[in-house]
């Protein structure tokens, strides 16, 4: 079987696919690639199904050695790609000979990169997914130096013209469409109006569980007390006691007790959230605008 060996794991590199939807009743989060469009494109460039496992890097990339000939592709946050020290293509298939070293460099903009290999990373599946879930601990652990990643058998040839597809670059400002949530009435009308007309910033405490915000006007409660825990979904905007919205991402908990003021629909906005660095401006706008 083909395989790649980890020489430099990077700040946080995990195996991701489309996640584990449908298991919330068991207490299992969805997980999966945060930037689903970049993940899908990396696979499409190589002829893989969209659900094939890729590597999701965080900011400073990863370095691997091919233990057998393989073909790879890097998408997501733009970065330098090198093979044995020589420049190679980003956003296009790259052939590696056995023994070649692939270096995926630091993100030039954005935050997360996606490295696909033809055949997909064939780590063991848990509940139908190979994704690393940082909250529950399911799936393979984050990469470490010396980890050997098996590669599955290649599928059909890549889609003709896939290497010419265009995808949005990392955002200069994160604009999140917001649908009213089940607990919007827990906040004053004036506070919700300010939420939809103000700028926040991505906080440094953001991670795969949630995008945290800071610097804008905190939401003000219209009622006291606390909620019993209730179900949470991808994109839910929960408001903890400090009043600053938290947008739940792929590794979010399946229940929570803080009120949900709204929900960001799945799609390009949540993909953009995956590429948002700390300090980036954030605006919430009514969904449909």
mmCIF file of C-alpha atoms in Angstrom:
data_model
loop_
_atom_site.group_PDB
_atom_site.id
_atom_site.type_symbol
_atom_site.label_atom_id
_atom_site.label_comp_id
_atom_site.label_asym_id
_atom_site.label_seq_id
_atom_site.Cartn_x
_atom_site.Cartn_y
_atom_site.Cartn_z
ATOM 1 C CA UNK A 1 0.000 0.000 0.000
ATOM 2 C CA UNK A 2 1.182 3.548 -0.742
ATOM 3 C CA UNK A 3 1.974 5.787 2.226
ATOM 4 C CA UNK A 4 3.433 9.124 3.331
ATOM 5 C CA UNK A 5 5.541 9.766 6.428
ATOM 6 C CA UNK A 6 5.214 12.934 8.504
ATOM 7 C CA UNK A 7 8.495 14.853 8.819
ATOM 8 C CA UNK A 8 7.035 18.099 10.223
ATOM 9 C CA UNK A 9 3.468 17.993 11.552
ATOM 10 C CA UNK A 10 2.861 21.747 11.729
ATOM 11 C CA UNK A 11 0.941 23.623 14.418
ATOM 12 C CA UNK A 12 -2.203 21.510 14.038
ATOM 13 C CA UNK A 13 -2.622 19.116 11.137
ATOM 14 C CA UNK A 14 -5.503 16.652 11.237
ATOM 15 C CA UNK A 15 -7.123 14.110 8.960
ATOM 16 C CA UNK A 16 -10.536 15.347 7.776
ATOM 17 C CA UNK A 17 -13.319 14.244 5.442
ATOM 18 C CA UNK A 18 -17.014 15.172 5.356
ATOM 19 C CA UNK A 19 -17.469 14.238 8.999
ATOM 20 C CA UNK A 20 -20.027 12.221 10.966
ATOM 21 C CA UNK A 21 -23.448 13.812 10.409
ATOM 22 C CA UNK A 22 -26.401 11.987 11.903
ATOM 23 C CA UNK A 23 -24.851 10.915 15.207
ATOM 24 C CA UNK A 24 -25.795 13.869 17.426
ATOM 25 C CA UNK A 25 -28.292 11.682 19.300
ATOM 26 C CA UNK A 26 -25.288 9.608 20.403
ATOM 27 C CA UNK A 27 -23.433 12.713 21.569
ATOM 28 C CA UNK A 28 -21.066 12.658 18.573
ATOM 29 C CA UNK A 29 -20.354 15.970 16.807
ATOM 30 C CA UNK A 30 -20.321 16.307 13.039
ATOM 31 C CA UNK A 31 -16.604 17.187 12.685
ATOM 32 C CA UNK A 32 -15.072 17.127 9.162
ATOM 33 C CA UNK A 33 -13.223 19.703 7.062
ATOM 34 C CA UNK A 34 -13.902 23.293 8.148
ATOM 35 C CA UNK A 35 -13.476 24.652 4.597
ATOM 36 C CA UNK A 36 -15.569 22.069 2.789
ATOM 37 C CA UNK A 37 -15.146 23.735 -0.633
ATOM 38 C CA UNK A 38 -11.335 23.670 -0.442
ATOM 39 C CA UNK A 39 -11.430 20.061 0.775
ATOM 40 C CA UNK A 40 -13.717 19.054 -2.114
ATOM 41 C CA UNK A 41 -11.583 20.860 -4.699
ATOM 42 C CA UNK A 42 -8.386 19.146 -3.530
ATOM 43 C CA UNK A 43 -10.104 15.793 -4.003
ATOM 44 C CA UNK A 44 -11.611 16.735 -7.351
ATOM 45 C CA UNK A 45 -8.200 17.715 -8.705
ATOM 46 C CA UNK A 46 -7.097 14.113 -8.152
ATOM 47 C CA UNK A 47 -10.235 12.236 -9.183
ATOM 48 C CA UNK A 48 -11.122 11.343 -5.587
ATOM 49 C CA UNK A 49 -14.708 11.300 -4.317
ATOM 50 C CA UNK A 50 -15.576 14.386 -2.241
ATOM 51 C CA UNK A 51 -15.650 12.261 0.897
ATOM 52 C CA UNK A 52 -12.045 11.057 0.607
ATOM 53 C CA UNK A 53 -9.897 11.981 3.602
ATOM 54 C CA UNK A 54 -7.476 14.900 3.273
ATOM 55 C CA UNK A 55 -5.093 16.643 5.655
ATOM 56 C CA UNK A 56 -6.231 19.958 7.121
ATOM 57 C CA UNK A 57 -3.258 22.163 8.056
ATOM 58 C CA UNK A 58 -3.340 25.222 10.305
ATOM 59 C CA UNK A 59 -1.266 28.271 9.351
ATOM 60 C CA UNK A 60 2.244 26.789 9.054
ATOM 61 C CA UNK A 61 1.634 23.775 6.807
ATOM 62 C CA UNK A 62 3.220 20.323 6.958
ATOM 63 C CA UNK A 63 6.131 18.351 5.495
ATOM 64 C CA UNK A 64 5.834 14.752 4.329
ATOM 65 C CA UNK A 65 7.987 12.098 2.651
ATOM 66 C CA UNK A 66 6.441 9.889 -0.029
ATOM 67 C CA UNK A 67 7.238 6.243 0.756
ATOM 68 C CA UNK A 68 5.958 5.252 -2.695
ATOM 69 C CA UNK A 69 4.990 7.209 -5.831
ATOM 70 C CA UNK A 70 1.848 9.298 -5.208
ATOM 71 C CA UNK A 71 0.047 12.321 -6.647
ATOM 72 C CA UNK A 72 -1.042 15.138 -4.320
ATOM 73 C CA UNK A 73 -2.791 18.510 -4.490
ATOM 74 C CA UNK A 74 -2.842 21.471 -2.079
ATOM 75 C CA UNK A 75 -5.751 23.950 -1.822
ATOM 76 C CA UNK A 76 -7.272 26.249 0.807
ATOM 77 C CA UNK A 77 -5.042 28.999 2.183
ATOM 78 C CA UNK A 78 -2.519 30.040 -0.524
ATOM 79 C CA UNK A 79 1.021 28.960 0.343
ATOM 80 C CA UNK A 80 4.352 27.953 -1.144
ATOM 81 C CA UNK A 81 4.597 24.276 -2.135
ATOM 82 C CA UNK A 82 7.998 22.660 -2.617
ATOM 83 C CA UNK A 83 9.172 19.188 -3.617
ATOM 84 C CA UNK A 84 12.750 18.362 -2.600
ATOM 85 C CA UNK A 85 13.300 22.101 -2.147
ATOM 86 C CA UNK A 86 12.082 23.086 -5.617
ATOM 87 C CA UNK A 87 8.863 25.097 -6.210
ATOM 88 C CA UNK A 88 5.793 23.066 -7.147
ATOM 89 C CA UNK A 89 2.221 23.940 -8.053
ATOM 90 C CA UNK A 90 -0.407 25.040 -5.552
ATOM 91 C CA UNK A 91 -3.988 24.201 -6.577
ATOM 92 C CA UNK A 92 -2.943 21.555 -9.132
ATOM 93 C CA UNK A 93 -1.877 17.885 -9.130
ATOM 94 C CA UNK A 94 1.779 17.267 -8.209
ATOM 95 C CA UNK A 95 3.481 13.919 -8.781
ATOM 96 C CA UNK A 96 5.878 12.682 -6.076
ATOM 97 C CA UNK A 97 8.426 9.932 -6.649
ATOM 98 C CA UNK A 98 9.227 7.472 -3.853
ATOM 99 C CA UNK A 99 11.448 9.248 -1.332
ATOM 100 C CA UNK A 100 10.461 12.769 -2.418
ATOM 101 C CA UNK A 101 9.846 15.340 0.326
ATOM 102 C CA UNK A 102 6.795 17.584 0.022
ATOM 103 C CA UNK A 103 6.804 20.820 1.991
ATOM 104 C CA UNK A 104 3.539 22.743 2.337
ATOM 105 C CA UNK A 105 4.567 26.168 3.592
ATOM 106 C CA UNK A 106 3.068 28.829 5.828
ATOM 107 C CA UNK A 107 -0.258 30.318 4.750
ATOM 108 C CA UNK A 108 0.284 33.590 2.899
ATOM 109 C CA UNK A 109 -3.317 34.563 3.598
ATOM 110 C CA UNK A 110 -6.139 32.697 5.249
ATOM 111 C CA UNK A 111 -5.511 30.027 7.857
ATOM 112 C CA UNK A 112 -6.202 26.429 6.779
ATOM 113 C CA UNK A 113 -4.823 24.395 3.890
ATOM 114 C CA UNK A 114 -5.986 21.055 2.459
ATOM 115 C CA UNK A 115 -3.628 18.378 1.192
ATOM 116 C CA UNK A 116 -5.217 15.557 -0.795
ATOM 117 C CA UNK A 117 -3.530 12.443 -2.162
ATOM 118 C CA UNK A 118 -4.903 10.390 -5.031
ATOM 119 C CA UNK A 119 -6.699 7.489 -3.377
ATOM 120 C CA UNK A 120 -7.322 9.415 -0.142
ATOM 121 C CA UNK A 121 -5.716 8.924 3.251
ATOM 122 C CA UNK A 122 -6.779 5.438 4.345
ATOM 123 C CA UNK A 123 -6.606 5.762 8.132
ATOM 124 C CA UNK A 124 -9.169 3.621 9.997
ATOM 125 C CA UNK A 125 -12.736 4.924 9.948
ATOM 126 C CA UNK A 126 -14.745 5.479 13.139
ATOM 127 C CA UNK A 127 -18.542 5.663 12.807
ATOM 128 C CA UNK A 128 -18.164 5.881 9.039
ATOM 129 C CA UNK A 129 -15.649 8.747 9.017
ATOM 130 C CA UNK A 130 -11.871 9.188 9.126
ATOM 131 C CA UNK A 131 -12.145 12.727 10.531
ATOM 132 C CA UNK A 132 -10.249 13.855 13.609
ATOM 133 C CA UNK A 133 -12.714 15.272 16.150
ATOM 134 C CA UNK A 134 -10.848 17.410 18.657
ATOM 135 C CA UNK A 135 -13.828 17.704 21.007
ATOM 136 C CA UNK A 136 -14.809 14.038 21.366
ATOM 137 C CA UNK A 137 -11.407 12.518 20.594
ATOM 138 C CA UNK A 138 -12.779 10.283 17.842
ATOM 139 C CA UNK A 139 -10.671 9.568 14.780
ATOM 140 C CA UNK A 140 -6.883 9.670 14.453
ATOM 141 C CA UNK A 141 -4.929 12.051 16.708
ATOM 142 C CA UNK A 142 -3.370 15.202 15.236
ATOM 143 C CA UNK A 143 -0.282 14.407 13.196
ATOM 144 C CA UNK A 144 3.069 13.893 14.902
ATOM 145 C CA UNK A 145 6.572 13.521 13.510
ATOM 146 C CA UNK A 146 7.022 9.949 12.304
ATOM 147 C CA UNK A 147 3.339 9.222 11.718
ATOM 148 C CA UNK A 148 2.878 7.031 8.626
ATOM 149 C CA UNK A 149 -0.313 7.754 6.669
ATOM 150 C CA UNK A 150 -1.564 4.934 4.427
ATOM 151 C CA UNK A 151 -3.030 5.869 1.030
ATOM 152 C CA UNK A 152 -5.991 4.106 -0.555
ATOM 153 C CA UNK A 153 -6.169 2.748 -4.093
ATOM 154 C CA UNK A 154 -6.628 5.431 -6.794
ATOM 155 C CA UNK A 155 -10.030 5.905 -8.373
ATOM 156 C CA UNK A 156 -11.005 7.201 -11.833
ATOM 157 C CA UNK A 157 -8.932 9.800 -13.639
ATOM 158 C CA UNK A 158 -9.434 13.410 -12.466
ATOM 159 C CA UNK A 159 -12.223 15.513 -13.969
ATOM 160 C CA UNK A 160 -10.995 17.208 -17.146
ATOM 161 C CA UNK A 161 -10.480 20.913 -16.469
ATOM 162 C CA UNK A 162 -10.680 20.553 -12.672
ATOM 163 C CA UNK A 163 -7.321 22.293 -12.355
ATOM 164 C CA UNK A 164 -8.856 25.403 -13.937
ATOM 165 C CA UNK A 165 -11.636 25.799 -11.351
ATOM 166 C CA UNK A 166 -11.681 29.047 -9.370
ATOM 167 C CA UNK A 167 -12.542 29.242 -5.690
ATOM 168 C CA UNK A 168 -12.888 32.314 -3.462
ATOM 169 C CA UNK A 169 -9.723 33.469 -1.719
ATOM 170 C CA UNK A 170 -9.537 34.066 2.024
ATOM 171 C CA UNK A 171 -11.840 36.943 3.052
ATOM 172 C CA UNK A 172 -10.689 40.514 3.705
ATOM 173 C CA UNK A 173 -13.742 40.816 5.973
ATOM 174 C CA UNK A 174 -15.905 37.969 7.255
ATOM 175 C CA UNK A 175 -19.583 38.563 6.475
ATOM 176 C CA UNK A 176 -21.886 36.018 8.132
ATOM 177 C CA UNK A 177 -25.565 35.804 7.119
ATOM 178 C CA UNK A 178 -27.697 35.226 10.193
ATOM 179 C CA UNK A 179 -31.089 33.578 10.454
ATOM 180 C CA UNK A 180 -33.008 34.319 13.682
ATOM 181 C CA UNK A 181 -32.355 31.655 16.275
ATOM 182 C CA UNK A 182 -34.666 29.936 18.743
ATOM 183 C CA UNK A 183 -33.557 32.181 21.615
ATOM 184 C CA UNK A 184 -33.313 35.582 19.935
ATOM 185 C CA UNK A 185 -36.014 36.786 22.346
ATOM 186 C CA UNK A 186 -33.567 36.326 25.218
ATOM 187 C CA UNK A 187 -31.853 39.536 24.053
ATOM 188 C CA UNK A 188 -33.139 43.088 23.813
ATOM 189 C CA UNK A 189 -34.347 44.201 20.382
ATOM 190 C CA UNK A 190 -31.849 47.081 20.470
ATOM 191 C CA UNK A 191 -29.034 44.650 21.205
ATOM 192 C CA UNK A 192 -29.970 42.374 18.287
ATOM 193 C CA UNK A 193 -30.173 45.417 16.018
ATOM 194 C CA UNK A 194 -26.655 46.440 17.073
ATOM 195 C CA UNK A 195 -25.456 42.892 16.362
ATOM 196 C CA UNK A 196 -26.635 43.302 12.760
ATOM 197 C CA UNK A 197 -25.090 46.738 12.287
ATOM 198 C CA UNK A 198 -21.732 46.489 14.078
ATOM 199 C CA UNK A 199 -18.279 45.089 13.422
ATOM 200 C CA UNK A 200 -16.609 42.517 15.630
ATOM 201 C CA UNK A 201 -13.190 40.846 15.387
ATOM 202 C CA UNK A 202 -12.173 37.200 15.234
ATOM 203 C CA UNK A 203 -10.742 36.373 18.662
ATOM 204 C CA UNK A 204 -7.482 34.475 19.129
ATOM 205 C CA UNK A 205 -9.328 31.835 21.186
ATOM 206 C CA UNK A 206 -11.137 30.610 18.051
ATOM 207 C CA UNK A 207 -10.601 26.974 17.058
ATOM 208 C CA UNK A 208 -12.291 24.081 15.234
ATOM 209 C CA UNK A 209 -15.056 24.085 17.843
ATOM 210 C CA UNK A 210 -16.111 27.675 17.365
ATOM 211 C CA UNK A 211 -15.197 31.073 15.964
ATOM 212 C CA UNK A 212 -15.155 33.468 18.911
ATOM 213 C CA UNK A 213 -15.660 37.207 18.525
ATOM 214 C CA UNK A 214 -14.511 40.275 20.423
ATOM 215 C CA UNK A 215 -14.348 44.083 20.235
ATOM 216 C CA UNK A 216 -17.927 44.753 19.104
ATOM 217 C CA UNK A 217 -20.929 45.600 21.306
ATOM 218 C CA UNK A 218 -21.827 42.671 23.593
ATOM 219 C CA UNK A 219 -25.398 41.438 23.421
ATOM 220 C CA UNK A 220 -27.604 42.427 26.352
ATOM 221 C CA UNK A 221 -29.996 39.925 27.876
ATOM 222 C CA UNK A 222 -33.706 40.746 27.993
ATOM 223 C CA UNK A 223 -34.338 38.071 30.593
ATOM 224 C CA UNK A 224 -32.466 36.513 33.487
ATOM 225 C CA UNK A 225 -31.919 32.878 34.274
ATOM 226 C CA UNK A 226 -30.303 30.008 32.406
ATOM 227 C CA UNK A 227 -31.512 27.482 29.876
ATOM 228 C CA UNK A 228 -31.409 23.721 30.242
ATOM 229 C CA UNK A 229 -29.061 22.214 27.675
ATOM 230 C CA UNK A 230 -30.584 21.881 24.198
ATOM 231 C CA UNK A 231 -29.439 20.643 20.813
ATOM 232 C CA UNK A 232 -26.839 22.611 18.838
ATOM 233 C CA UNK A 233 -26.243 22.622 15.078
ATOM 234 C CA UNK A 234 -23.394 23.629 12.793
ATOM 235 C CA UNK A 235 -23.445 27.427 12.417
ATOM 236 C CA UNK A 236 -25.370 28.082 15.631
ATOM 237 C CA UNK A 237 -24.441 31.475 17.128
ATOM 238 C CA UNK A 238 -24.383 30.980 20.868
ATOM 239 C CA UNK A 239 -23.964 33.883 23.282
ATOM 240 C CA UNK A 240 -22.109 33.169 26.542
ATOM 241 C CA UNK A 241 -22.378 35.448 29.611
ATOM 242 C CA UNK A 242 -19.809 37.949 28.279
ATOM 243 C CA UNK A 243 -22.240 38.782 25.435
ATOM 244 C CA UNK A 244 -19.834 38.076 22.545
ATOM 245 C CA UNK A 245 -21.201 35.725 19.867
ATOM 246 C CA UNK A 246 -19.567 32.337 19.226
ATOM 247 C CA UNK A 247 -20.198 30.690 15.832
ATOM 248 C CA UNK A 248 -20.163 26.911 16.177
ATOM 249 C CA UNK A 249 -17.946 25.120 13.650
ATOM 250 C CA UNK A 250 -17.413 21.464 12.755
ATOM 251 C CA UNK A 251 -16.263 20.162 16.166
ATOM 252 C CA UNK A 252 -19.034 21.926 18.102
ATOM 253 C CA UNK A 253 -20.739 20.210 21.047
ATOM 254 C CA UNK A 254 -24.101 18.626 20.290
ATOM 255 C CA UNK A 255 -25.792 20.364 23.241
ATOM 256 C CA UNK A 256 -25.354 23.673 25.025
ATOM 257 C CA UNK A 257 -27.030 25.839 27.629
ATOM 258 C CA UNK A 258 -26.284 29.366 26.413
ATOM 259 C CA UNK A 259 -28.981 30.993 24.250
ATOM 260 C CA UNK A 260 -28.650 30.821 20.460
ATOM 261 C CA UNK A 261 -29.391 34.220 18.915
ATOM 262 C CA UNK A 262 -29.207 32.958 15.320
ATOM 263 C CA UNK A 263 -27.787 30.423 12.890
ATOM 264 C CA UNK A 264 -25.307 30.945 10.027
ATOM 265 C CA UNK A 265 -26.453 28.657 7.173
ATOM 266 C CA UNK A 266 -24.045 26.028 5.894
ATOM 267 C CA UNK A 267 -22.191 27.125 2.765
ATOM 268 C CA UNK A 268 -19.622 29.692 1.640
ATOM 269 C CA UNK A 269 -19.850 31.838 4.780
ATOM 270 C CA UNK A 270 -18.825 28.994 7.087
ATOM 271 C CA UNK A 271 -16.055 28.022 4.641
ATOM 272 C CA UNK A 272 -14.812 31.615 4.875
ATOM 273 C CA UNK A 273 -14.952 31.408 8.677
ATOM 274 C CA UNK A 274 -12.480 28.509 8.454
ATOM 275 C CA UNK A 275 -9.981 30.841 6.750
ATOM 276 C CA UNK A 276 -10.418 33.790 9.142
ATOM 277 C CA UNK A 277 -7.373 34.753 11.175
ATOM 278 C CA UNK A 278 -7.552 36.391 14.617
ATOM 279 C CA UNK A 279 -8.144 40.127 14.267
ATOM 280 C CA UNK A 280 -10.166 39.868 11.055
ATOM 281 C CA UNK A 281 -13.276 42.076 10.988
ATOM 282 C CA UNK A 282 -16.591 40.212 11.316
ATOM 283 C CA UNK A 283 -20.085 41.450 10.412
ATOM 284 C CA UNK A 284 -23.398 39.675 10.919
ATOM 285 C CA UNK A 285 -26.090 40.518 8.350
ATOM 286 C CA UNK A 286 -29.661 39.262 7.959
ATOM 287 C CA UNK A 287 -29.704 36.107 5.838
ATOM 288 C CA UNK A 288 -31.038 36.747 2.358
ATOM 289 C CA UNK A 289 -29.222 40.055 1.816
#
